[in-house]
Every structure is written in structure tokens, then in C-alpha cells.
mmCIF file of C-alpha atoms in Angstrom:
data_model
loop_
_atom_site.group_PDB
_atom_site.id
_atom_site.type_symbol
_atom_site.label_atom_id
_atom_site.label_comp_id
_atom_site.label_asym_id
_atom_site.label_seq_id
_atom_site.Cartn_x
_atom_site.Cartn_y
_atom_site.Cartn_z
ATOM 1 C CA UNK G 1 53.298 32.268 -5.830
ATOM 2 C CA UNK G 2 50.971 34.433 -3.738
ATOM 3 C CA UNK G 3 48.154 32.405 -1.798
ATOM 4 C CA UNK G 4 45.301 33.990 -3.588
ATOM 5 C CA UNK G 5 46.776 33.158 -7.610
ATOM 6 C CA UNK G 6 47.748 29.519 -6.433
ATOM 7 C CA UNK G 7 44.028 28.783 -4.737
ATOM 8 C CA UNK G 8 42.264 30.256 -7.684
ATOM 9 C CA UNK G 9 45.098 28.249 -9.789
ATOM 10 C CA UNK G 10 43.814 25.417 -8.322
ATOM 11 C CA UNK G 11 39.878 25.933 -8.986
ATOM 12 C CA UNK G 12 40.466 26.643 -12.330
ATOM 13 C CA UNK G 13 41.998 23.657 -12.427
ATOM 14 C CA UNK G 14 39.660 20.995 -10.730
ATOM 15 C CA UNK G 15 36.368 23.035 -11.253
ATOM 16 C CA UNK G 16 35.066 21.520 -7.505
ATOM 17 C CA UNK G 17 31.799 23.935 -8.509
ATOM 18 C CA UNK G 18 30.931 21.799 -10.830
ATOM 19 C CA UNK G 19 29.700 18.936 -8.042
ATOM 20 C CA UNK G 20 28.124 18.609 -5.147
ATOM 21 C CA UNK G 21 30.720 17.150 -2.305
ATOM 22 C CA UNK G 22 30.689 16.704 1.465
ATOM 23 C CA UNK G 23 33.073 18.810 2.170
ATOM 24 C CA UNK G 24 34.743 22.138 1.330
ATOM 25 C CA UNK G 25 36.672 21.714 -1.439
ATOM 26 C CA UNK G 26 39.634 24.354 -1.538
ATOM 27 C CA UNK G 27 41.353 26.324 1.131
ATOM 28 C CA UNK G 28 40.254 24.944 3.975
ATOM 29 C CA UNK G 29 43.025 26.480 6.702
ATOM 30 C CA UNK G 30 44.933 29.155 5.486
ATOM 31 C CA UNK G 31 48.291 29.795 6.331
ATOM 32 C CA UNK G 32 51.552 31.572 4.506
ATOM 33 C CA UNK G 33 50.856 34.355 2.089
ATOM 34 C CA UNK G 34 53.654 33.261 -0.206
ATOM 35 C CA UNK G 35 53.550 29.482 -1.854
ATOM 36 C CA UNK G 36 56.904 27.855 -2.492
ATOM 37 C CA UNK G 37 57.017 24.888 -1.625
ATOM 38 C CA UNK G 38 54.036 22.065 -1.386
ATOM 39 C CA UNK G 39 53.336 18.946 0.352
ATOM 40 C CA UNK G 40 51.073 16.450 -1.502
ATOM 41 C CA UNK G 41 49.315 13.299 0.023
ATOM 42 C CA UNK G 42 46.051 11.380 0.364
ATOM 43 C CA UNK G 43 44.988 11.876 3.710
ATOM 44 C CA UNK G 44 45.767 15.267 6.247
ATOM 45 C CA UNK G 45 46.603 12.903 8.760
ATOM 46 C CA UNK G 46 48.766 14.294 11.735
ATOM 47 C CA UNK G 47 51.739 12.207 10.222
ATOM 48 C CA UNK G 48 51.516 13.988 7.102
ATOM 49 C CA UNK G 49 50.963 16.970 8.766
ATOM 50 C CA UNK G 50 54.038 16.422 10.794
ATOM 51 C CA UNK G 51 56.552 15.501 7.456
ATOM 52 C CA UNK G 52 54.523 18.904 5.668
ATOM 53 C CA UNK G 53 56.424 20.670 9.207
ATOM 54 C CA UNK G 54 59.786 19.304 8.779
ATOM 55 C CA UNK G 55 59.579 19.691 5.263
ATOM 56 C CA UNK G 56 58.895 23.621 5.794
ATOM 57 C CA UNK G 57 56.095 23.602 3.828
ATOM 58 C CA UNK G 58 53.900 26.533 2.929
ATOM 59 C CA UNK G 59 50.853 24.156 1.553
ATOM 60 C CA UNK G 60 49.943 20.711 2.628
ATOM 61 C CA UNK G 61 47.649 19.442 -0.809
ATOM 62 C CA UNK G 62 45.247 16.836 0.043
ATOM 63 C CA UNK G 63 42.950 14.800 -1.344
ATOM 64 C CA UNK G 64 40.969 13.970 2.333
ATOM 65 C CA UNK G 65 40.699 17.344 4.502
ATOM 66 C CA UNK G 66 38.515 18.446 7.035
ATOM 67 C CA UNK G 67 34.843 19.553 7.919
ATOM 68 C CA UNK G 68 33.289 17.019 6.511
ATOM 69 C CA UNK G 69 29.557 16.552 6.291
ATOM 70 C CA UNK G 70 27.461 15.565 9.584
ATOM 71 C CA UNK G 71 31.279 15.537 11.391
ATOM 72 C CA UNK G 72 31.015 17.702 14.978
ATOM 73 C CA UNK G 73 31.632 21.187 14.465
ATOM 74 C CA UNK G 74 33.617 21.051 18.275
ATOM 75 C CA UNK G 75 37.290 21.363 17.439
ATOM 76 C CA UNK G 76 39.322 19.181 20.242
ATOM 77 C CA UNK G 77 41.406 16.404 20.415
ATOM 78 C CA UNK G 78 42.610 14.877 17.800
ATOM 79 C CA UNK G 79 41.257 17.967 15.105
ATOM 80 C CA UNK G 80 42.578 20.574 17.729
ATOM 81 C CA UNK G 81 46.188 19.033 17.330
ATOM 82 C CA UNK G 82 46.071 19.133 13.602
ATOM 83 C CA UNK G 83 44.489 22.548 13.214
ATOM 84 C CA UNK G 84 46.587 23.704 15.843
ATOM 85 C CA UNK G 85 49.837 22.148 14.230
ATOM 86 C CA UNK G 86 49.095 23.703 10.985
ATOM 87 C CA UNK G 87 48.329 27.174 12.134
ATOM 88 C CA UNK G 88 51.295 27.346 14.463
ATOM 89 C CA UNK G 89 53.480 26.605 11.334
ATOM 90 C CA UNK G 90 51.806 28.483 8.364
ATOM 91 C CA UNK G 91 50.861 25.804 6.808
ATOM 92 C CA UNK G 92 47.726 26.324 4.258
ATOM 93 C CA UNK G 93 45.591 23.148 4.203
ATOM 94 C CA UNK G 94 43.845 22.797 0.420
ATOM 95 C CA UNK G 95 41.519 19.919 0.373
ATOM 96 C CA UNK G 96 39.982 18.311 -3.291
ATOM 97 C CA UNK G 97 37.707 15.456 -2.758
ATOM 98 C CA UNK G 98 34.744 14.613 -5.637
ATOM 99 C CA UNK G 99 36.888 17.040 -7.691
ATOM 100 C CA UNK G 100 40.014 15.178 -7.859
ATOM 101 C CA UNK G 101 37.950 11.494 -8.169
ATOM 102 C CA UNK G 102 36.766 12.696 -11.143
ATOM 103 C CA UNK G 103 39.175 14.765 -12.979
ATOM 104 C CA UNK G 104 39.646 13.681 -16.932
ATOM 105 C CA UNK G 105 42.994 13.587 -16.803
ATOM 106 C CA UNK G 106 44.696 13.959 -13.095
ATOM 107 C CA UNK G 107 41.627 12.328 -11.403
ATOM 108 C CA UNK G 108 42.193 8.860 -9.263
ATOM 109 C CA UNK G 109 40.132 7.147 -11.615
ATOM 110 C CA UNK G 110 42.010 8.128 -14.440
ATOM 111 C CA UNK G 111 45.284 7.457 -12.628
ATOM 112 C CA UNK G 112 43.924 4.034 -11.751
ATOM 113 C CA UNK G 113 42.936 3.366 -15.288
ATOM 114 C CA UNK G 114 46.731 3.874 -16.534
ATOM 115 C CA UNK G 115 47.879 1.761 -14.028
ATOM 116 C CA UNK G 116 45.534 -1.171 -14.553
ATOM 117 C CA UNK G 117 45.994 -0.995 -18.395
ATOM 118 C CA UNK G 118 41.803 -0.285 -18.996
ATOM 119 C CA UNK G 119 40.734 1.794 -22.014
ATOM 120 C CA UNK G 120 38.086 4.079 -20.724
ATOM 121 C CA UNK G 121 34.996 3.955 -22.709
ATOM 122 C CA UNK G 122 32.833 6.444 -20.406
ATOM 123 C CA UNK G 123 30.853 7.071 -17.696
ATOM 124 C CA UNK G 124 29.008 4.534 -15.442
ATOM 125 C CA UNK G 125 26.540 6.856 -14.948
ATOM 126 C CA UNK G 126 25.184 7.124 -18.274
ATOM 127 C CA UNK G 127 24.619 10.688 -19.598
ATOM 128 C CA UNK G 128 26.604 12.059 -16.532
ATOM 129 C CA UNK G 129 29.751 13.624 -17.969
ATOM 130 C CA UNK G 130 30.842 13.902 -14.115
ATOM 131 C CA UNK G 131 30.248 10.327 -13.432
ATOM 132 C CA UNK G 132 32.065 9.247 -9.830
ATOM 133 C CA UNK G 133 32.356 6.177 -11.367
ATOM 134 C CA UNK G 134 33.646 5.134 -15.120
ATOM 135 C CA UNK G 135 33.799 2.580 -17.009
ATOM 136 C CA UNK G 136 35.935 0.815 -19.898
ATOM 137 C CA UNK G 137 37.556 -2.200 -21.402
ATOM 138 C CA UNK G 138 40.867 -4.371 -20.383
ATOM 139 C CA UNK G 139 43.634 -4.577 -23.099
ATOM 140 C CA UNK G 140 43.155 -8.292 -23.203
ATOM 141 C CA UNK G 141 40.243 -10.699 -21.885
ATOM 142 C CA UNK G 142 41.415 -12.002 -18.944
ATOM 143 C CA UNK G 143 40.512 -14.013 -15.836
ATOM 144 C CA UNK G 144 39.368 -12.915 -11.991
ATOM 145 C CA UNK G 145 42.474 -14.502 -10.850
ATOM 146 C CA UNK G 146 44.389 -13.161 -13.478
ATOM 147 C CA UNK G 147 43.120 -9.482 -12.683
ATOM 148 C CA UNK G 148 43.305 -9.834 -8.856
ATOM 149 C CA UNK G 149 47.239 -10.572 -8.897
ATOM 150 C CA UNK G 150 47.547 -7.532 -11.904
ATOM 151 C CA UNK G 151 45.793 -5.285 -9.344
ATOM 152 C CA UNK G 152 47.927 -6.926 -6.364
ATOM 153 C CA UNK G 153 51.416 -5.752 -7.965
ATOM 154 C CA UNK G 154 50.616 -2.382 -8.986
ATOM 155 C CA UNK G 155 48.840 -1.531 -5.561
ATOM 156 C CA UNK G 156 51.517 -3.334 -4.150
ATOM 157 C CA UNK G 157 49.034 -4.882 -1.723
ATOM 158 C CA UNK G 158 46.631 -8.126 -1.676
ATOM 159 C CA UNK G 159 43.178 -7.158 -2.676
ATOM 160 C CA UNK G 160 39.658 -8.957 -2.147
ATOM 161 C CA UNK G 161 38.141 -10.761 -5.128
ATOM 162 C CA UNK G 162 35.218 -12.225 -4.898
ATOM 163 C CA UNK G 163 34.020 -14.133 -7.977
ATOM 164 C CA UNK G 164 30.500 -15.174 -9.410
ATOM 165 C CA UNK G 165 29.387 -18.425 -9.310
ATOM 166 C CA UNK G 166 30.176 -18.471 -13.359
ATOM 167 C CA UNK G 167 33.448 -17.475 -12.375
ATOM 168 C CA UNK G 168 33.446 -15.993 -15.991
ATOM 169 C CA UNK G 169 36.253 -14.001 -18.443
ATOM 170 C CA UNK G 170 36.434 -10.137 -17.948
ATOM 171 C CA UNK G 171 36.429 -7.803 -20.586
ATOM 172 C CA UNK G 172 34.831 -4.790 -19.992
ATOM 173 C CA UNK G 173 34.969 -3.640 -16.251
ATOM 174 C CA UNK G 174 34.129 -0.505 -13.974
ATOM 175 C CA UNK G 175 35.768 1.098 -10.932
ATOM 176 C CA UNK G 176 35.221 3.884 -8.794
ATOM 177 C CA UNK G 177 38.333 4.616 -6.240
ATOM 178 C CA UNK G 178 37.901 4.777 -2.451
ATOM 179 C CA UNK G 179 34.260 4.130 -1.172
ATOM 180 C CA UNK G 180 32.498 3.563 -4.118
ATOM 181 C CA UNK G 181 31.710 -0.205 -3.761
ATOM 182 C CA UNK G 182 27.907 0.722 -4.443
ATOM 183 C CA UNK G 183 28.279 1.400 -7.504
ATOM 184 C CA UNK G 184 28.875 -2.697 -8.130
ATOM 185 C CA UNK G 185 24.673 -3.020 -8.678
ATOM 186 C CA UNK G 186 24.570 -0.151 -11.634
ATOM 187 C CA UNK G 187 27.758 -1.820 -13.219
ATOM 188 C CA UNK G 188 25.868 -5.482 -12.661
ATOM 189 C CA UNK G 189 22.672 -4.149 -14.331
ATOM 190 C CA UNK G 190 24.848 -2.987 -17.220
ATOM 191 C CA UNK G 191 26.137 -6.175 -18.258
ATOM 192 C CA UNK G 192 29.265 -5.522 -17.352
ATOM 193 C CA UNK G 193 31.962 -8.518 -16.519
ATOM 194 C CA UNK G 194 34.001 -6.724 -12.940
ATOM 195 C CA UNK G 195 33.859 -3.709 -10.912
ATOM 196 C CA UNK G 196 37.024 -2.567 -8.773
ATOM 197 C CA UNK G 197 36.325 -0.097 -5.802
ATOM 198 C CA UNK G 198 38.800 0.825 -2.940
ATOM 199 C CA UNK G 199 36.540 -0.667 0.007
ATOM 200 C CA UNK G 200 34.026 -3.456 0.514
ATOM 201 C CA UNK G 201 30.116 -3.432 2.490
ATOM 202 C CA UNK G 202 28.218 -6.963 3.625
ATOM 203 C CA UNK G 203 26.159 -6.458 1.117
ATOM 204 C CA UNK G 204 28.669 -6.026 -1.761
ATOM 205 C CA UNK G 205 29.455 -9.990 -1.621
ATOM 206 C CA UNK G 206 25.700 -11.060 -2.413
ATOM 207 C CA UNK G 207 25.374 -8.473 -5.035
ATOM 208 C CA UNK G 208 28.046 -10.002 -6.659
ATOM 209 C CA UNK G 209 27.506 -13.267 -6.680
ATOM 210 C CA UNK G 210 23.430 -13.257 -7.538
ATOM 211 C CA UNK G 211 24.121 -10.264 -10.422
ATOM 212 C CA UNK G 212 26.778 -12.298 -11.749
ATOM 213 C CA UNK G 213 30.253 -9.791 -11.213
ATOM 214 C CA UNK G 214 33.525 -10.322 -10.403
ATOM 215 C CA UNK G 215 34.433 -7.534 -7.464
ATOM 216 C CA UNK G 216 38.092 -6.061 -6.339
ATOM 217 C CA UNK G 217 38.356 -4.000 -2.945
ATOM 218 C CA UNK G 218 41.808 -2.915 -3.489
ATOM 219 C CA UNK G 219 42.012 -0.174 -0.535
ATOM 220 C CA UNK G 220 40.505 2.886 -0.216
ATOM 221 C CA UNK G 221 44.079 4.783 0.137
ATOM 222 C CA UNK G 222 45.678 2.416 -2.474
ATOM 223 C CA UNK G 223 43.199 3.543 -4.886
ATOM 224 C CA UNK G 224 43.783 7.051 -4.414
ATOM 225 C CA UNK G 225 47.032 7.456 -3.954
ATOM 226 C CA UNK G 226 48.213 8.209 -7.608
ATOM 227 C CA UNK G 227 45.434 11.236 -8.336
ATOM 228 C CA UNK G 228 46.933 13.568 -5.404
ATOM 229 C CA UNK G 229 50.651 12.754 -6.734
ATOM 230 C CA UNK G 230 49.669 13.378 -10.351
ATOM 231 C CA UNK G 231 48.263 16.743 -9.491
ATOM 232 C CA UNK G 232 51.326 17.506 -7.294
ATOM 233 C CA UNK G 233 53.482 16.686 -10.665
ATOM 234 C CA UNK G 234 50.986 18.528 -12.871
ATOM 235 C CA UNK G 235 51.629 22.133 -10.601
ATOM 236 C CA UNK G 236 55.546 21.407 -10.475
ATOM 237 C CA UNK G 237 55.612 21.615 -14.121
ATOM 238 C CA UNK G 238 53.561 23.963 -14.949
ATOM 239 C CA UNK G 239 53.988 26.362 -12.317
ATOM 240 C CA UNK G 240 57.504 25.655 -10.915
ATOM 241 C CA UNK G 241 56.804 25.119 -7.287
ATOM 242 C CA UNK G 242 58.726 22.561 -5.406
ATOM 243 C CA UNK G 243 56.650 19.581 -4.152
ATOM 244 C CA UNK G 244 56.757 16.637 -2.470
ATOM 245 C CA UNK G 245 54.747 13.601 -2.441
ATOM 246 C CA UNK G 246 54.880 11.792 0.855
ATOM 247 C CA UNK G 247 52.740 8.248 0.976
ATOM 248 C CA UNK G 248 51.175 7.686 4.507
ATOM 249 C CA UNK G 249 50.631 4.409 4.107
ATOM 250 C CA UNK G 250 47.234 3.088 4.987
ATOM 251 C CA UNK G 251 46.226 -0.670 4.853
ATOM 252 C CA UNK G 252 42.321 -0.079 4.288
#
């Protein structure tokens, strides 16, 4: 697939003009002419980038890229080796951030959603069709402790719960993958019984505790793991490219 077709492909696709981001969203390096085969995974890490090389890539598909908002615009060190390392190899870098979050049916919060066996009812932020966060109900009422160790085996990792005082049932809950832990307050005000985000502040612990809300940090990369990968499995299928899906794992 020619470089051009697969980037606008992609746009089509994810729509990243519908949002405002902090970063490009797209081709951010460009590489190869000709797309064959594609590497898919969270973060453009040089690890990554270093499996996309022995792979013989021609795309590396991320979900975190580069040249992001109020970052240097000096390109040494640690950016200079994975710019470098991708140019030297052909390797186009596409980067989706906000755009993949979001997405109705590939999005992390979507893929999150399946996992975690919630109906989703709609956005948190009411009226906002392109809500970072969402919303929705569990299957079955259940308890913090009960969620906490649901969330633990499909993440495959221990998350942080922090319970109200009331220590009460969940039903209906919200989430919004990787750093989204603000959102808890908006959730809170809503009446709503839990809110699961991929990372934790200071000030996320009071919040929960005085606005009465159970709260799940689960990992920022945990949480976002299964968007990228669905979106990988989405373009294999539909447009017959080879890709691979390589997990760099990350413990925050």
C-alpha cells in the first residue's frame, strides 16, 4: 500500500480533526514509500523501535509519538537516537493519541469496556459526543474489592483502589484510560458509584473519599494497550497488511 493511501486510510479512519490534541496526530516521521508490513504498540519507545527494525518494518503504529506539546524542539539524546534509528531504516512513525482514546469502536476506552464487562451508557461529558471520558453500567452490582481483583486479572497487574468511607456497591462506573484520573470529580458530581483511570495524582485520594467514589489506577500503559492492537487487527483485515503487535511492557 503506497504511503500516501495508507496515511489518508488512517485519517479517515480515526478522524484526529475532529479534536484538539497535544500532539500531531498522523505521520509524524516518514519513511518507506511502500507499506507492507506494520508494527503496532503503545509507546515509540527505542525498544519498540528496535523490534519495528528487526521486524523489517515499513510503519511503526503508535498510540504515544513524538513532538508533544511544551516538549523542547532540540532534537538530541535520547530523541536523536530514535529519530535517527527510524530514518536510517525507513521506518514511517504514525502517531494517534486523543483520536484513538476516543474511537467508538477501536478506541482504548471501548477496548477497556469489553474487557471489564461495562455496558456503555455515554459520555461523561454530557452533550460531548467526543467525550475523553465515558461512562456506563457493570453487568452485575458488585463490590470495590470485587472490581479491583476483576480489573487485576484482565490487566494482568495489581491496581490501586481506594474506597470511600461508605465503602458502598458499584453499579454504574466511569473510566477514562491513561492520565485521565481528573475526571474522578465530574464522575463524583454525577452520582456515579467508581471511576477507573490508568494513573493516580495526591489529590485524587481526597476527592475520593470526601465525594464518596470508589477509584482504580490500573496503569497508564495497561489501560491502553488493547486500543493500538485493535486498530492493528482492524487494518490487517480490512486492508491485508501484515502486522504485529509487540507489548513493551510498562509498570506505570
Amino acid at each position: 500500500m503506497k504511503l500516501n493511501d495508507f496515511e489518508q486510510y488512517l485519517n479517515q479512519l480515526l478522524k484526529p480533526e475532529q479534536i484538539k490534541d497535544y500532539a500531531p496526530n498522523g505521520l509524524q516521521i516518514q519513511g518507506n514509500e511502500q507499506i507492507t508490513k506494520i508494527v503496532t504498540g503503545v509507546t515509540a519507545s527505542q525498544a519498540l523501535i528496535d523490534l519495528a527494525i528487526k521486524e523489517k518494518a515499513d510503519a511503526l503504529l503508535v498510540h504515544h509519538g513524538y513532538f508533544w506539546k511544551n516538549e523542547s524542539y532540540v532534537i538530541r539524546g535520547m530523541k536523536h537516537s530514535r529519530i535517527k534509528a527510524l530514518i536510517e531504516h525507513n521506518i514511517n512513525l504514525f502517531a494517534y493519541h486523543l483520536p484513538l482514546d476516543i474511537h467508538p469502536t477501536l478506541g482504548n476506552n471501548v477496548q477497556l469496556a469489553k474487557l471489564l464487562n461495562i455496558d456503555i451508557t455515554g459520555p461523561l461529558e454530557l452533550g460531548n459526543s467526543l467525550s475523553i471520558a465515558i461512562q456506563g453500567k457493570l453487568t452485575e452490582i458488585t463490590s470495590g474489592c470485587d472490581l479491583a481483583l476483576l480489573i487485576n486479572e484482565k490487566l494482568n497487574r495489581e491496581c490501586l483502589h481506594i474506597a470511600p468511607p461508605s465503602n458502598k456497591k458499584i453499579k454504574t462506573i466511569a473510566w477514562c484510560t491513561g492520565g485521565g484520573q481528573d475526571y474522578i470529580e465530574l464522575a463524583a458530581e454525577q452520582g456515579i458509584d467508581a471511576f477507573i483511570s490508568g494513573e493516580v495524582s495526591e489529590k485524587t485520594t481526597h476527592i475520593a473519599k470526601e465525594m464518596d467514589i470508589h477509584f482504580f489506577a490500573a496503569g497508564h500503559h495497561a489501560t491502553e494497550r488493547y486500543g493500538v492492537k485493535a486498530l492493528g487487527e482492524h487494518i490487517a483485515k480490512e486492508q491485508g497488511l501484515e502486522v504485529v503487535f509487540i507489548d513493551i511492557d510498562n509498570p506505570v
